[in-house]
Coordinates of C-alpha atoms and ligand atoms in Angstrom, one line a residue:
M14 CA -12.0 -50.1 108.0
P15 CA -9.3 -50.5 110.2
F16 CA -7.4 -47.6 110.7
D17 CA -4.1 -46.3 112.4
R18 CA -3.0 -42.9 113.7
F19 CA -2.4 -42.0 109.7
G20 CA -6.4 -42.7 108.5
S21 CA -7.7 -45.8 108.3
T22 CA -5.9 -48.7 105.2
S23 CA -6.1 -51.4 103.6
R24 CA -3.9 -54.5 106.0
S25 CA -7.8 -56.9 106.6
R26 CA -8.1 -56.9 102.2
F27 CA -4.7 -58.6 102.4
H28 CA -2.9 -61.4 103.1
F29 CA -0.4 -61.9 105.5
P30 CA 3.2 -64.4 106.0
V31 CA 2.5 -65.5 109.3
G32 CA 6.1 -65.2 111.2
P33 CA 7.2 -67.9 113.6
G34 CA 4.9 -67.3 117.0
G35 CA 2.3 -67.8 114.1
D36 CA 1.7 -63.9 114.0
P37 CA 1.3 -61.8 110.9
D38 CA 4.7 -61.0 109.6
C39 CA 6.2 -57.3 109.8
Y40 CA 6.2 -57.0 106.4
L41 CA 8.2 -54.1 105.2
L42 CA 8.9 -55.7 101.9
G43 CA 6.3 -53.9 99.4
N44 CA 9.0 -52.4 97.4
S45 CA 10.6 -55.8 96.2
L46 CA 7.0 -58.0 96.0
G47 CA 4.2 -56.3 97.4
L48 CA 0.8 -59.2 98.9
Q49 CA -0.8 -61.3 97.6
P50 CA -5.1 -59.3 97.7
R51 CA -7.4 -61.4 98.8
T52 CA -9.7 -60.8 96.0
A53 CA -7.2 -61.6 94.1
E54 CA -7.6 -65.8 93.8
G55 CA -11.4 -65.0 92.8
Y56 CA -10.2 -63.4 90.2
V57 CA -7.8 -66.3 88.9
L58 CA -10.6 -68.8 89.6
S59 CA -13.5 -66.7 88.0
E60 CA -11.0 -66.9 84.4
L61 CA -9.7 -70.6 85.4
R62 CA -14.1 -71.7 85.2
K63 CA -14.3 -69.9 82.2
W64 CA -11.1 -71.8 80.4
Q65 CA -13.1 -75.1 82.0
T66 CA -16.3 -74.5 81.0
L67 CA -16.0 -71.9 77.9
A68 CA -13.3 -72.3 76.9
S69 CA -11.9 -71.2 73.9
A70 CA -15.6 -69.5 73.6
A71 CA -14.2 -67.2 77.0
H72 CA -12.8 -64.7 74.2
F73 CA -16.0 -63.5 72.6
Q74 CA -18.0 -64.9 76.1
G75 CA -19.5 -65.1 80.0
D76 CA -18.0 -62.2 81.9
D77 CA -14.8 -60.2 81.3
P78 CA -14.4 -61.9 77.6
W79 CA -10.8 -62.6 77.0
M80 CA -10.5 -60.7 73.5
P81 CA -10.5 -57.0 75.3
Y82 CA -9.4 -58.2 78.5
H83 CA -6.7 -56.1 78.8
E84 CA -8.5 -52.8 78.1
L85 CA -10.4 -53.5 81.6
L86 CA -6.8 -52.5 82.9
A87 CA -5.5 -49.3 81.4
E88 CA -8.3 -47.0 83.2
P89 CA -7.0 -47.7 86.4
L90 CA -3.0 -47.6 85.6
A91 CA -3.5 -44.6 83.6
E92 CA -5.0 -43.6 87.6
I93 CA -2.2 -44.8 88.2
V94 CA 0.3 -42.7 86.4
G95 CA -1.4 -40.0 85.7
S96 CA -2.4 -40.8 81.7
R97 CA -5.0 -41.2 80.0
P98 CA -6.7 -44.3 79.7
D99 CA -5.1 -44.9 75.9
E100 CA -1.2 -44.2 76.8
V101 CA -0.9 -47.4 79.5
V102 CA -0.3 -50.6 78.3
A103 CA -0.7 -54.2 80.8
M104 CA 1.7 -56.5 78.4
N105 CA 5.3 -58.5 78.7
S106 CA 7.5 -57.6 81.9
L107 CA 10.0 -54.5 82.7
T108 CA 13.5 -55.2 81.2
V109 CA 11.0 -56.4 78.1
N110 CA 9.2 -52.8 77.6
L111 CA 12.3 -51.7 78.1
H112 CA 13.6 -53.6 74.4
L113 CA 10.5 -53.1 72.6
M114 CA 11.1 -48.5 73.8
M115 CA 14.2 -48.3 73.2
A116 CA 13.8 -50.2 69.9
T117 CA 11.4 -46.9 68.9
F118 CA 12.9 -44.1 70.7
Y119 CA 16.9 -44.6 69.9
Q120 CA 16.9 -42.6 66.6
P121 CA 21.1 -42.0 67.1
I122 CA 21.4 -39.6 64.0
G123 CA 25.5 -38.8 64.0
R124 CA 27.3 -36.9 67.1
R125 CA 23.4 -37.0 69.0
C126 CA 24.0 -41.4 69.2
K127 CA 24.6 -41.4 73.3
I128 CA 22.1 -42.4 76.2
L129 CA 22.4 -40.6 79.0
M130 CA 21.8 -42.8 82.4
E131 CA 23.3 -43.0 85.8
A132 CA 26.6 -45.0 87.2
N133 CA 24.3 -47.7 89.3
P134 CA 21.3 -48.7 88.3
F135 CA 19.5 -51.4 89.0
P136 CA 21.5 -54.4 86.5
S137 CA 18.7 -55.6 83.6
D138 CA 18.4 -52.1 82.8
F139 CA 22.5 -51.7 82.2
Q140 CA 22.2 -54.8 80.8
A141 CA 19.0 -54.4 78.7
I142 CA 20.3 -51.0 77.7
T143 CA 24.4 -52.8 77.0
T144 CA 23.0 -55.4 75.1
G145 CA 20.5 -53.2 73.3
L146 CA 23.3 -50.3 71.5
Q147 CA 25.3 -53.8 70.2
C148 CA 22.2 -55.3 69.5
R149 CA 22.1 -51.2 67.3
G150 CA 25.9 -51.7 66.2
Q151 CA 26.5 -49.2 68.7
E152 CA 29.4 -50.2 70.9
P153 CA 27.5 -49.7 74.7
E154 CA 31.4 -47.7 76.0
A155 CA 31.2 -45.5 73.8
S156 CA 27.9 -44.6 73.3
L157 CA 26.5 -44.7 76.6
C158 CA 26.8 -41.4 79.1
I159 CA 26.8 -42.3 82.3
V160 CA 26.2 -39.8 85.5
P161 CA 27.6 -40.6 88.2
A162 CA 25.9 -40.1 92.2
D163 CA 27.2 -36.6 93.7
P164 CA 30.2 -38.6 96.2
R165 CA 29.2 -35.9 99.0
T166 CA 25.6 -37.4 99.3
G167 CA 24.9 -40.4 98.1
Q168 CA 22.2 -39.2 95.7
L169 CA 21.7 -38.5 92.0
S170 CA 20.2 -35.5 92.6
S171 CA 18.1 -33.9 89.9
V172 CA 20.0 -30.5 89.9
R173 CA 22.9 -32.4 88.5
L174 CA 21.4 -35.3 86.5
C175 CA 20.3 -31.6 84.8
E176 CA 23.2 -30.3 84.5
A177 CA 24.7 -33.3 82.8
I178 CA 22.4 -33.3 80.0
E179 CA 22.6 -29.9 79.4
M180 CA 26.5 -30.5 79.1
H181 CA 26.1 -33.7 76.8
R182 CA 22.7 -32.0 74.5
D183 CA 24.7 -32.7 71.6
E184 CA 26.0 -36.4 72.4
L185 CA 22.5 -37.6 73.7
A186 CA 20.1 -39.5 71.1
L187 CA 18.0 -40.8 74.8
I188 CA 18.0 -40.5 78.4
I189 CA 16.4 -43.5 80.6
L190 CA 16.6 -43.0 84.6
P191 CA 15.5 -44.2 87.2
G192 CA 11.5 -42.3 88.9
V193 CA 12.8 -44.1 92.4
H194 CA 15.9 -45.6 93.1
F195 CA 16.1 -49.2 93.8
L196 CA 18.8 -48.9 96.5
T197 CA 18.9 -44.7 98.1
G198 CA 14.8 -44.6 97.4
E199 CA 15.4 -41.8 95.9
F200 CA 12.9 -39.8 94.4
L201 CA 13.8 -37.6 91.0
D202 CA 11.6 -34.7 89.4
L203 CA 10.1 -36.2 86.5
K204 CA 8.5 -32.6 85.6
E205 CA 11.9 -31.1 85.6
L206 CA 13.5 -33.4 83.7
T207 CA 11.6 -34.4 81.4
A208 CA 11.5 -30.8 80.5
V209 CA 15.3 -30.1 80.4
A210 CA 15.9 -32.9 77.8
H211 CA 13.1 -31.3 75.3
Q212 CA 14.3 -28.3 75.6
F213 CA 17.5 -29.6 74.1
E214 CA 14.7 -31.6 71.8
I215 CA 16.0 -35.9 73.5
P216 CA 13.7 -37.8 74.2
I217 CA 13.5 -39.3 78.2
G218 CA 12.2 -42.5 78.6
W219 CA 11.4 -43.5 82.9
D220 CA 11.8 -46.8 85.0
L221 CA 9.1 -47.0 87.1
A222 CA 9.5 -50.1 89.3
H223 CA 9.9 -48.2 91.8
A224 CA 8.5 -45.6 91.8
V225 CA 4.3 -46.8 90.4
G226 CA 2.1 -47.0 93.1
N227 CA 4.7 -45.7 95.2
V228 CA 4.5 -41.6 94.3
P229 CA 2.2 -39.5 92.5
L230 CA 3.1 -39.9 89.2
E231 CA 1.2 -37.4 86.1
L232 CA 3.1 -38.8 82.9
H233 CA 0.8 -37.1 80.1
T234 CA 1.6 -33.2 81.7
W235 CA 3.8 -33.8 82.1
D236 CA 5.3 -35.0 78.9
V237 CA 7.3 -38.1 79.4
D238 CA 7.9 -40.3 76.4
F239 CA 7.9 -43.5 77.8
A240 CA 8.7 -45.1 80.9
V241 CA 7.6 -49.6 81.7
W242 CA 7.3 -50.5 85.2
C243 CA 6.1 -53.9 86.5
S244 CA 4.0 -55.0 88.6
Y245 CA 5.0 -56.9 91.6
K246 CA 6.2 -54.9 93.5
Y247 CA 3.9 -51.1 95.1
L248 CA 0.8 -53.2 92.7
N249 CA 1.0 -56.4 93.9
A250 CA -0.2 -58.4 90.9
G251 CA 1.7 -61.0 92.2
P252 CA 5.2 -62.8 91.1
G253 CA 6.3 -61.8 88.1
A254 CA 3.7 -60.0 87.2
I255 CA 2.6 -58.7 83.9
G256 CA 4.5 -55.9 83.0
G257 CA 4.1 -51.4 81.8
A258 CA 4.1 -49.0 79.8
F259 CA 3.1 -45.6 78.9
I260 CA 4.2 -44.1 75.6
H261 CA 2.2 -40.7 75.1
Q262 CA -0.3 -40.4 72.9
R263 CA 2.0 -38.1 70.3
H264 CA 4.1 -41.0 70.0
G265 CA 1.2 -43.6 70.0
S266 CA -0.4 -42.2 67.6
N267 CA 2.1 -42.0 65.6
K268 CA 1.6 -45.8 63.2
L269 CA 5.4 -44.7 61.2
L270 CA 7.8 -44.9 64.8
P271 CA 9.8 -47.7 63.9
R272 CA 8.8 -50.7 66.4
L273 CA 9.3 -54.3 67.3
G274 CA 5.8 -55.2 66.3
G275 CA 4.2 -58.8 66.5
W276 CA -0.2 -58.7 65.8
W277 CA -1.3 -57.9 68.9
G278 CA -0.5 -54.1 67.6
H279 CA -1.8 -54.8 64.3
D280 CA -5.5 -53.0 63.9
K281 CA -8.4 -55.1 66.1
W282 CA -10.6 -54.7 62.5
T283 CA -8.8 -56.3 60.2
R284 CA -6.7 -58.9 63.3
F285 CA -7.6 -61.8 61.9
Q286 CA -7.8 -61.4 58.5
M287 CA -4.1 -62.7 59.0
Q288 CA -2.4 -60.9 55.7
P289 CA 1.0 -60.3 55.7
V290 CA 0.6 -56.5 56.8
F291 CA 1.4 -54.2 59.8
D292 CA -0.9 -52.0 60.5
P293 CA 0.0 -50.5 64.2
I294 CA -3.1 -49.7 66.5
P295 CA -2.5 -46.2 67.1
T296 CA -2.2 -46.5 70.7
A297 CA -0.3 -47.5 73.2
E298 CA -1.6 -51.4 72.7
G299 CA 0.4 -50.3 69.1
W300 CA 3.2 -52.1 70.8
Q301 CA 1.8 -55.2 72.4
L302 CA 3.3 -58.4 70.9
S303 CA 2.0 -61.4 71.8
N304 CA -2.3 -61.9 73.1
P305 CA -1.6 -61.3 76.7
P306 CA -1.8 -63.7 79.3
I307 CA -5.4 -64.0 81.0
L308 CA -3.8 -65.7 84.6
A309 CA -1.2 -63.1 84.8
M310 CA -3.4 -59.4 84.7
A311 CA -6.7 -61.3 86.5
P312 CA -5.0 -60.6 90.2
L313 CA -3.6 -57.1 88.8
R314 CA -7.4 -56.5 88.3
A315 CA -7.5 -56.9 92.1
S316 CA -4.9 -55.3 93.5
L317 CA -5.9 -52.2 91.4
A318 CA -9.0 -51.6 92.6
E319 CA -8.2 -52.1 95.4
F320 CA -6.0 -48.6 94.9
Q321 CA -9.2 -47.2 93.9
R322 CA -10.5 -48.5 96.9
A323 CA -8.7 -46.6 98.8
G324 CA -9.2 -43.1 97.5
G325 CA -6.7 -43.1 94.7
M326 CA -2.6 -42.1 94.6
S327 CA -3.2 -38.9 96.3
A328 CA -4.7 -40.5 99.5
L329 CA -2.3 -43.1 99.5
R330 CA 0.8 -40.2 98.9
G331 CA -0.6 -38.7 101.7
R332 CA -0.3 -42.2 104.9
S333 CA 3.1 -43.2 103.1
L334 CA 4.7 -39.2 104.0
A335 CA 3.4 -40.0 107.4
L336 CA 4.6 -42.9 108.0
V337 CA 7.5 -43.0 106.3
A338 CA 8.2 -39.7 108.8
F339 CA 6.7 -41.3 112.2
L340 CA 9.8 -44.8 110.3
E341 CA 11.7 -41.8 110.7
Q342 CA 11.7 -40.2 113.2
L343 CA 11.7 -43.9 115.5
I344 CA 15.6 -44.7 113.7
E345 CA 16.5 -41.2 114.5
T346 CA 15.5 -41.4 117.9
Q347 CA 16.2 -45.2 119.1
L348 CA 19.2 -46.1 116.6
S349 CA 21.0 -42.8 116.4
G350 CA 24.9 -43.6 116.1
F351 CA 23.9 -46.8 114.9
I352 CA 22.3 -46.4 111.7
E353 CA 22.2 -44.0 109.0
I354 CA 19.0 -43.4 106.1
I355 CA 21.0 -42.9 103.2
T356 CA 17.6 -41.9 100.9
P357 CA 17.2 -38.0 101.2
S358 CA 15.0 -36.7 104.5
D359 CA 13.3 -34.4 102.5
P360 CA 9.4 -35.9 101.9
H361 CA 9.3 -34.9 98.6
L362 CA 12.4 -36.8 97.3
R363 CA 11.5 -40.2 98.4
G364 CA 8.5 -42.4 98.4
S365 CA 8.1 -45.7 100.7
Q366 CA 11.4 -47.0 101.6
L367 CA 14.2 -45.6 103.3
S368 CA 17.3 -47.3 103.2
L369 CA 19.3 -47.7 106.2
R370 CA 23.0 -48.5 106.2
L371 CA 24.3 -49.8 109.1
C372 CA 27.1 -48.0 111.2
R373 CA 30.7 -49.8 109.8
P374 CA 32.5 -49.4 113.6
K375 CA 29.5 -50.3 115.5
L376 CA 29.0 -53.5 112.8
D377 CA 32.9 -54.1 112.9
K378 CA 32.2 -54.4 117.2
G379 CA 29.9 -57.0 116.9
P380 CA 29.1 -60.0 116.0
L381 CA 27.2 -59.6 113.1
C382 CA 29.1 -58.8 110.4
D383 CA 27.0 -57.0 107.7
S384 CA 23.0 -56.4 106.0
K385 CA 22.4 -59.7 105.1
E386 CA 23.1 -61.4 108.6
V387 CA 21.5 -58.4 110.1
V388 CA 18.7 -59.3 108.0
Q389 CA 18.5 -62.6 109.1
R390 CA 18.5 -62.3 112.4
L391 CA 15.0 -59.8 112.2
E392 CA 13.4 -62.6 109.9
T393 CA 13.7 -64.8 113.3
V394 CA 11.5 -62.5 115.0
G395 CA 9.2 -62.5 112.0
V396 CA 10.7 -59.1 110.6
I397 CA 10.7 -58.7 107.2
A398 CA 13.4 -56.9 105.6
D399 CA 15.9 -57.1 102.2
H400 CA 19.2 -56.1 101.8
R401 CA 21.7 -55.2 99.6
L402 CA 25.4 -55.6 100.4
P403 CA 27.3 -54.3 102.2
D404 CA 25.7 -52.5 104.7
V405 CA 22.5 -51.9 103.3
I406 CA 18.5 -52.9 104.5
R407 CA 15.7 -51.8 102.4
V408 CA 12.3 -51.3 104.4
A409 CA 9.8 -50.0 102.2
L410 CA 6.0 -49.2 104.2
A411 CA 3.8 -49.6 101.6
P412 CA 0.7 -47.4 102.8
L413 CA -2.0 -49.8 101.4
Y414 CA -1.4 -52.4 104.3
N415 CA 1.0 -51.3 106.3
I416 CA 0.6 -49.9 110.0
D417 CA 2.4 -47.0 112.8
T418 CA 2.8 -50.6 114.4
D419 CA 5.1 -52.3 112.0
A420 CA 7.2 -49.6 112.2
I421 CA 7.9 -49.7 115.5
R422 CA 8.0 -53.8 115.4
F423 CA 10.5 -53.1 113.3
V424 CA 12.8 -50.3 115.0
D425 CA 12.2 -51.9 118.3
A426 CA 13.4 -55.7 116.2
L427 CA 16.5 -54.1 114.8
S428 CA 17.7 -51.5 118.4
R429 CA 17.3 -55.1 120.0
I430 CA 19.6 -57.3 118.3
L431 CA 22.1 -54.3 116.8
K432 CA 22.9 -53.1 120.3
S433 CA 22.7 -56.5 122.0
S434 CA 26.1 -57.4 119.6
T435 CA 28.0 -53.9 120.4
Ligands
PLP28 C1 12.7 -54.7 90.2 C2 13.5 -54.0 89.3 C3 13.6 -54.3 87.4 C4 13.2 -56.4 87.0 O1 12.7 -57.2 86.1 P1 12.0 -56.7 85.1 O2 11.8 -57.3 84.1 O3 10.2 -57.0 86.2 O4 12.9 -58.3 85.9 C5 14.4 -53.5 86.4 N1 14.6 -53.1 86.8 C6 14.5 -51.9 88.0 C7 15.0 -50.9 88.3 C8 13.8 -53.0 89.1 O5 13.7 -51.7 90.2

């Protein structure tokens, strides 16, 4: 395996888009769409072949039969989120899974009818939570307890969230929070927040879109009630990839929990008796609805094998901490006055992403007026990052395939753009 100054990397095992000069891009978008593992094509082709040669028989015959295919994902996913294999299931997409989890875990009783969430969530989470409430006959305005970020730091801060939970404890039916915030990159203290929620007997669920495959997680030990995620970001499973969910075993084994059901969540041994009963599987699989998309699961297998090959999350976390600290230091020495880092500076409070705010006075003097224009200029030199208007640039150094020189290339390019435009 190739090396950089922070150890060995799996870089050569991924496809990189090629930039304007014919060189591989400096790709810093692993938090948005992870790169394709070189083995993914083989995994997908093998399923296409089985469909060609075996057709329906491939459900039961050949290598990796389709009937239990999703079970192949449980063990490697469990390693990534820190759970038992029967607590995780690859299914649907993140937003669908959030709706499914709300159907089970949002059980308002009297005054305890509110959902606590943050003020600046990813839009889909807000849309899912508010419309989910409406479907349950609740007014979103009256049923949400929204915690704003700290106006001084711009961070949510686990301490402030714990205080908000305690303050509103008698009104809360459910808490839904992001493991890592999509905009600021702040990594919340899942263990502490889960413990505080449970102290007041409030269930808590986590949106791990930006956390899964990025930061170390111990969902089982932390006693998290549920979590949902997508697999196209740090998990590199491809555009619109199949998502995932964690349901703690103490809930998964409870067949009496209310849920939105479907035949793939029904007992495997009687599923094909086609009877009008619902007997849920007593694991996370009991929340599956439909027979799963094999072609969408194949690239996830390829990517999860790369995580295992690289030594798992603890090895990757080590690389990530070193890469991000290196990038931070380059920004501080070469871009001070031009860039403010809005991601927490404490390494324990962040993952592989740094979010940068362009400093207004400098920006206002130059020809480039917002972060979109800056990101477009970066693209012309093969540096791929993303923007959130008006002034934020997000960059991620995915430890599976980004290396030290990606950080150097990014800071050199950004520095040239910002300094030439003032
Ligand atoms: C990426 C992301 C999503 C995406 O939802 P899909 O249902 O997979 O399209 C949702 N929530 C957060 C916080 C995200 O970062």
